[in-house]
PDB file of C-alpha atoms in Angstrom:
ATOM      1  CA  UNK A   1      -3.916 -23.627   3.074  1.00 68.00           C
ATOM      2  CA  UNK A   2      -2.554 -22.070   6.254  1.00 79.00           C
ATOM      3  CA  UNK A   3      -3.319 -18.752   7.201  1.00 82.00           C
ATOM      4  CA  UNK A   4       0.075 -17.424   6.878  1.00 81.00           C
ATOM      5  CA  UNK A   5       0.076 -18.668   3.619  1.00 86.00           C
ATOM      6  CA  UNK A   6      -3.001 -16.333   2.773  1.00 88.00           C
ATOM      7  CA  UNK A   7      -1.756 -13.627   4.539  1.00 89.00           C
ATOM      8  CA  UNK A   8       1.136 -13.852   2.016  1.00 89.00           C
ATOM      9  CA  UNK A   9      -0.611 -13.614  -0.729  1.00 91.00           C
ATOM     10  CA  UNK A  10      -2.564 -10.648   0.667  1.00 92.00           C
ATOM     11  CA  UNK A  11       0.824  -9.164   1.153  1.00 92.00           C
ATOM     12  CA  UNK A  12       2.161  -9.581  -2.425  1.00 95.00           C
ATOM     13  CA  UNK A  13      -1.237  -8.290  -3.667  1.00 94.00           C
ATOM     14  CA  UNK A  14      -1.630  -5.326  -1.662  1.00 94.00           C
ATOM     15  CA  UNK A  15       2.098  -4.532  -2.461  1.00 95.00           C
ATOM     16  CA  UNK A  16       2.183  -5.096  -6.669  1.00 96.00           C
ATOM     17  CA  UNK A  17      -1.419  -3.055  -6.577  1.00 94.00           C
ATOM     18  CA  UNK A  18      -0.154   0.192  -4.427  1.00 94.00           C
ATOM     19  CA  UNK A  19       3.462   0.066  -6.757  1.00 95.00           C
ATOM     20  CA  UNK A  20       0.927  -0.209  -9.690  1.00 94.00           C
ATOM     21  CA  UNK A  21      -1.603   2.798  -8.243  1.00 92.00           C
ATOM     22  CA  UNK A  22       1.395   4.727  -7.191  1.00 90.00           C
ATOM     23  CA  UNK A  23       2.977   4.411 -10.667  1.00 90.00           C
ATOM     24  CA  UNK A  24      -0.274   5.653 -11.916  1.00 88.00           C
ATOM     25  CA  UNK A  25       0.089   8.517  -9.266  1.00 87.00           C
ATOM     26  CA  UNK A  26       3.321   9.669 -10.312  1.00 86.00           C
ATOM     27  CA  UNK A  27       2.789   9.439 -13.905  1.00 87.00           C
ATOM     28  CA  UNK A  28      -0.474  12.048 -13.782  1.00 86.00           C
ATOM     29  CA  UNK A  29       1.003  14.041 -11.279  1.00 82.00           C
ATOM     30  CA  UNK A  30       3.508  15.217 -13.240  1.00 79.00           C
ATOM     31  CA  UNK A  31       3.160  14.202 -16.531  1.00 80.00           C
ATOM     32  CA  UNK A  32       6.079  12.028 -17.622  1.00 80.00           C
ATOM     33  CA  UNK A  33       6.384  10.529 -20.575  1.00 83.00           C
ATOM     34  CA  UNK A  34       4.647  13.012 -22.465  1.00 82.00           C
ATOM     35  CA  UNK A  35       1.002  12.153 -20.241  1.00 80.00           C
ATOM     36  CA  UNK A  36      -1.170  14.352 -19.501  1.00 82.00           C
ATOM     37  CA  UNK A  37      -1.467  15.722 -16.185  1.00 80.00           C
ATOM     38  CA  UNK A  38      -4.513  14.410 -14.459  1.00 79.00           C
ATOM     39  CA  UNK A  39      -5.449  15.816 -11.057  1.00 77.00           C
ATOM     40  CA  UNK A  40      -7.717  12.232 -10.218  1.00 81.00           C
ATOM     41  CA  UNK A  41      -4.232  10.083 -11.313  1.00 81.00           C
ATOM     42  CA  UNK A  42      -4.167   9.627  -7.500  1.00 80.00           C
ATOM     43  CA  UNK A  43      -7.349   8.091  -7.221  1.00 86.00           C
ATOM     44  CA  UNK A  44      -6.479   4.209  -7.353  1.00 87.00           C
ATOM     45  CA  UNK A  45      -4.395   5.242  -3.640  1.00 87.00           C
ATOM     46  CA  UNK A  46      -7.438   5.779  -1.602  1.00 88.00           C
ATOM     47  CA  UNK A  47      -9.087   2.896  -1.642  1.00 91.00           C
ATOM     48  CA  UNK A  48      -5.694   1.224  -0.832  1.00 92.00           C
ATOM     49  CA  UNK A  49      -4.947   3.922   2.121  1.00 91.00           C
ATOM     50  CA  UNK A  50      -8.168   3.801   4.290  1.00 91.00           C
ATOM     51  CA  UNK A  51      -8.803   4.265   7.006  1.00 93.00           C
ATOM     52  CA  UNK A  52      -5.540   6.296   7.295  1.00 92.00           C
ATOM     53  CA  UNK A  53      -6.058   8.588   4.219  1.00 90.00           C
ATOM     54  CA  UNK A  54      -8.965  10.220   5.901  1.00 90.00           C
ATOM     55  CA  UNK A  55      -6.846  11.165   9.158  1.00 92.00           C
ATOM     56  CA  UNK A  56      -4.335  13.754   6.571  1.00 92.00           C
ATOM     57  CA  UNK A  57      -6.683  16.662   7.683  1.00 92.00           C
ATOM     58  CA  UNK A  58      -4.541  18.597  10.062  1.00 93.00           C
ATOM     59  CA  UNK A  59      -1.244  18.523   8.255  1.00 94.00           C
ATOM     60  CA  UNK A  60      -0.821  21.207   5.930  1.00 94.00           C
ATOM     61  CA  UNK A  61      -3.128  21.112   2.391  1.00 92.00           C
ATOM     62  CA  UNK A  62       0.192  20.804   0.446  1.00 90.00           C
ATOM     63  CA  UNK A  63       1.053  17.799   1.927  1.00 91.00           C
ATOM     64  CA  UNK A  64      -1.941  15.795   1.535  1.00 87.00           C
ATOM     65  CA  UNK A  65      -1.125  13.973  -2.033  1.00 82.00           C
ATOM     66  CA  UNK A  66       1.836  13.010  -0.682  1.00 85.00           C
ATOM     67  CA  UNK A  67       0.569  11.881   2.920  1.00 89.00           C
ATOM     68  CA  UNK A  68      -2.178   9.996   0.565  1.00 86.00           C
ATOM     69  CA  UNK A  69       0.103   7.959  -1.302  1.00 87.00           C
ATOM     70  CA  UNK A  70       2.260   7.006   1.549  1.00 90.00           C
ATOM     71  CA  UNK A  71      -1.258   5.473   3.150  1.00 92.00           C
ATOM     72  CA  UNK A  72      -0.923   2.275   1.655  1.00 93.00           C
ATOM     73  CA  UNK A  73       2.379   1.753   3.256  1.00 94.00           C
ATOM     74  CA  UNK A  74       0.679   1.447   6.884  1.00 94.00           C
ATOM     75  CA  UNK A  75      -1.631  -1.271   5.882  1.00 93.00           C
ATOM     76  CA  UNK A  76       0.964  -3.157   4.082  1.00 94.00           C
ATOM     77  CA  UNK A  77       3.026  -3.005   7.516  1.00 95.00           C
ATOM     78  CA  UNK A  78      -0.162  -3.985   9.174  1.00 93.00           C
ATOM     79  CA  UNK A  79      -0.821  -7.391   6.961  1.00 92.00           C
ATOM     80  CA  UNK A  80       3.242  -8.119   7.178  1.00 93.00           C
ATOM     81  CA  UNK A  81       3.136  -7.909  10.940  1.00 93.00           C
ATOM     82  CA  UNK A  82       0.044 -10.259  10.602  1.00 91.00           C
ATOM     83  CA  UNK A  83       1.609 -12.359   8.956  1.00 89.00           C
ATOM     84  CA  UNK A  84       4.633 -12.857  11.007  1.00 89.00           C
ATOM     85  CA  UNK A  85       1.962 -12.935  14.077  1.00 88.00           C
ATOM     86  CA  UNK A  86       1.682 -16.643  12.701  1.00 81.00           C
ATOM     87  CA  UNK A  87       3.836 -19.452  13.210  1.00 79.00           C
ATOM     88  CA  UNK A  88       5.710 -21.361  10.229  1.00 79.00           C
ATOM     89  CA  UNK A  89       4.288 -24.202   9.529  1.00 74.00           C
ATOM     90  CA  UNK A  90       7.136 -27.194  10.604  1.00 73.00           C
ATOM     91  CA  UNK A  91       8.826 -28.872   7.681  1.00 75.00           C
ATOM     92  CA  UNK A  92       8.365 -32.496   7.284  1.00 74.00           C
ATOM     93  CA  UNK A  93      11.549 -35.064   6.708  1.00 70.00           C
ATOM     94  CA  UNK A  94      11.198 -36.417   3.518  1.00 72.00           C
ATOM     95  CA  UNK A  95      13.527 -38.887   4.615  1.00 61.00           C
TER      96      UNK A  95
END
């Protein structure tokens, strides 16, 4: 399997887990649905956000959920421009 191809799977993953953790973030932030609200509902975004998540300091306090759960976003542009760092692999004729 080629590297790119891994790197696209990476991609996918990372992607369907931060629209899953963010979902969860959302939800227990401000209760939809009739959830409770949960102050730790953004906890599945940190792991997904470092090393960036722990450079929010210096904005303002308010900000930091938000700042958090936009986090995942620069690794996800960091494995897509990986990705595109590698060549496609030439198609073969089948003729």
């Amino acid at each position: 399997m080629a590297k790119r191809d891994i790197l696209g799977i990476a991609l996918w993953g990372v992607i369907l887990a931060y629209l899953a953790a963010l979902a969860i973030f959302l939800l227990g932030q401000f209760g939809l649905f009739g959830i409770d609200r949960d102050p730790l509902a953004g906890a599945f975004l940190i792991p997904l956000g470092l090393p960036w998540n722990r450079m929010i300091d210096p904005f303002p306090e308010p900000l930091w959920p938000w700042l958090a759960a936009l986090a995942p976003l620069l690794n996800i542009l960091l494995v897509a421009l990986l990705r595109r760092a590698f060549p496609r692999p030439a198609r073969r004729d089948p003729g």
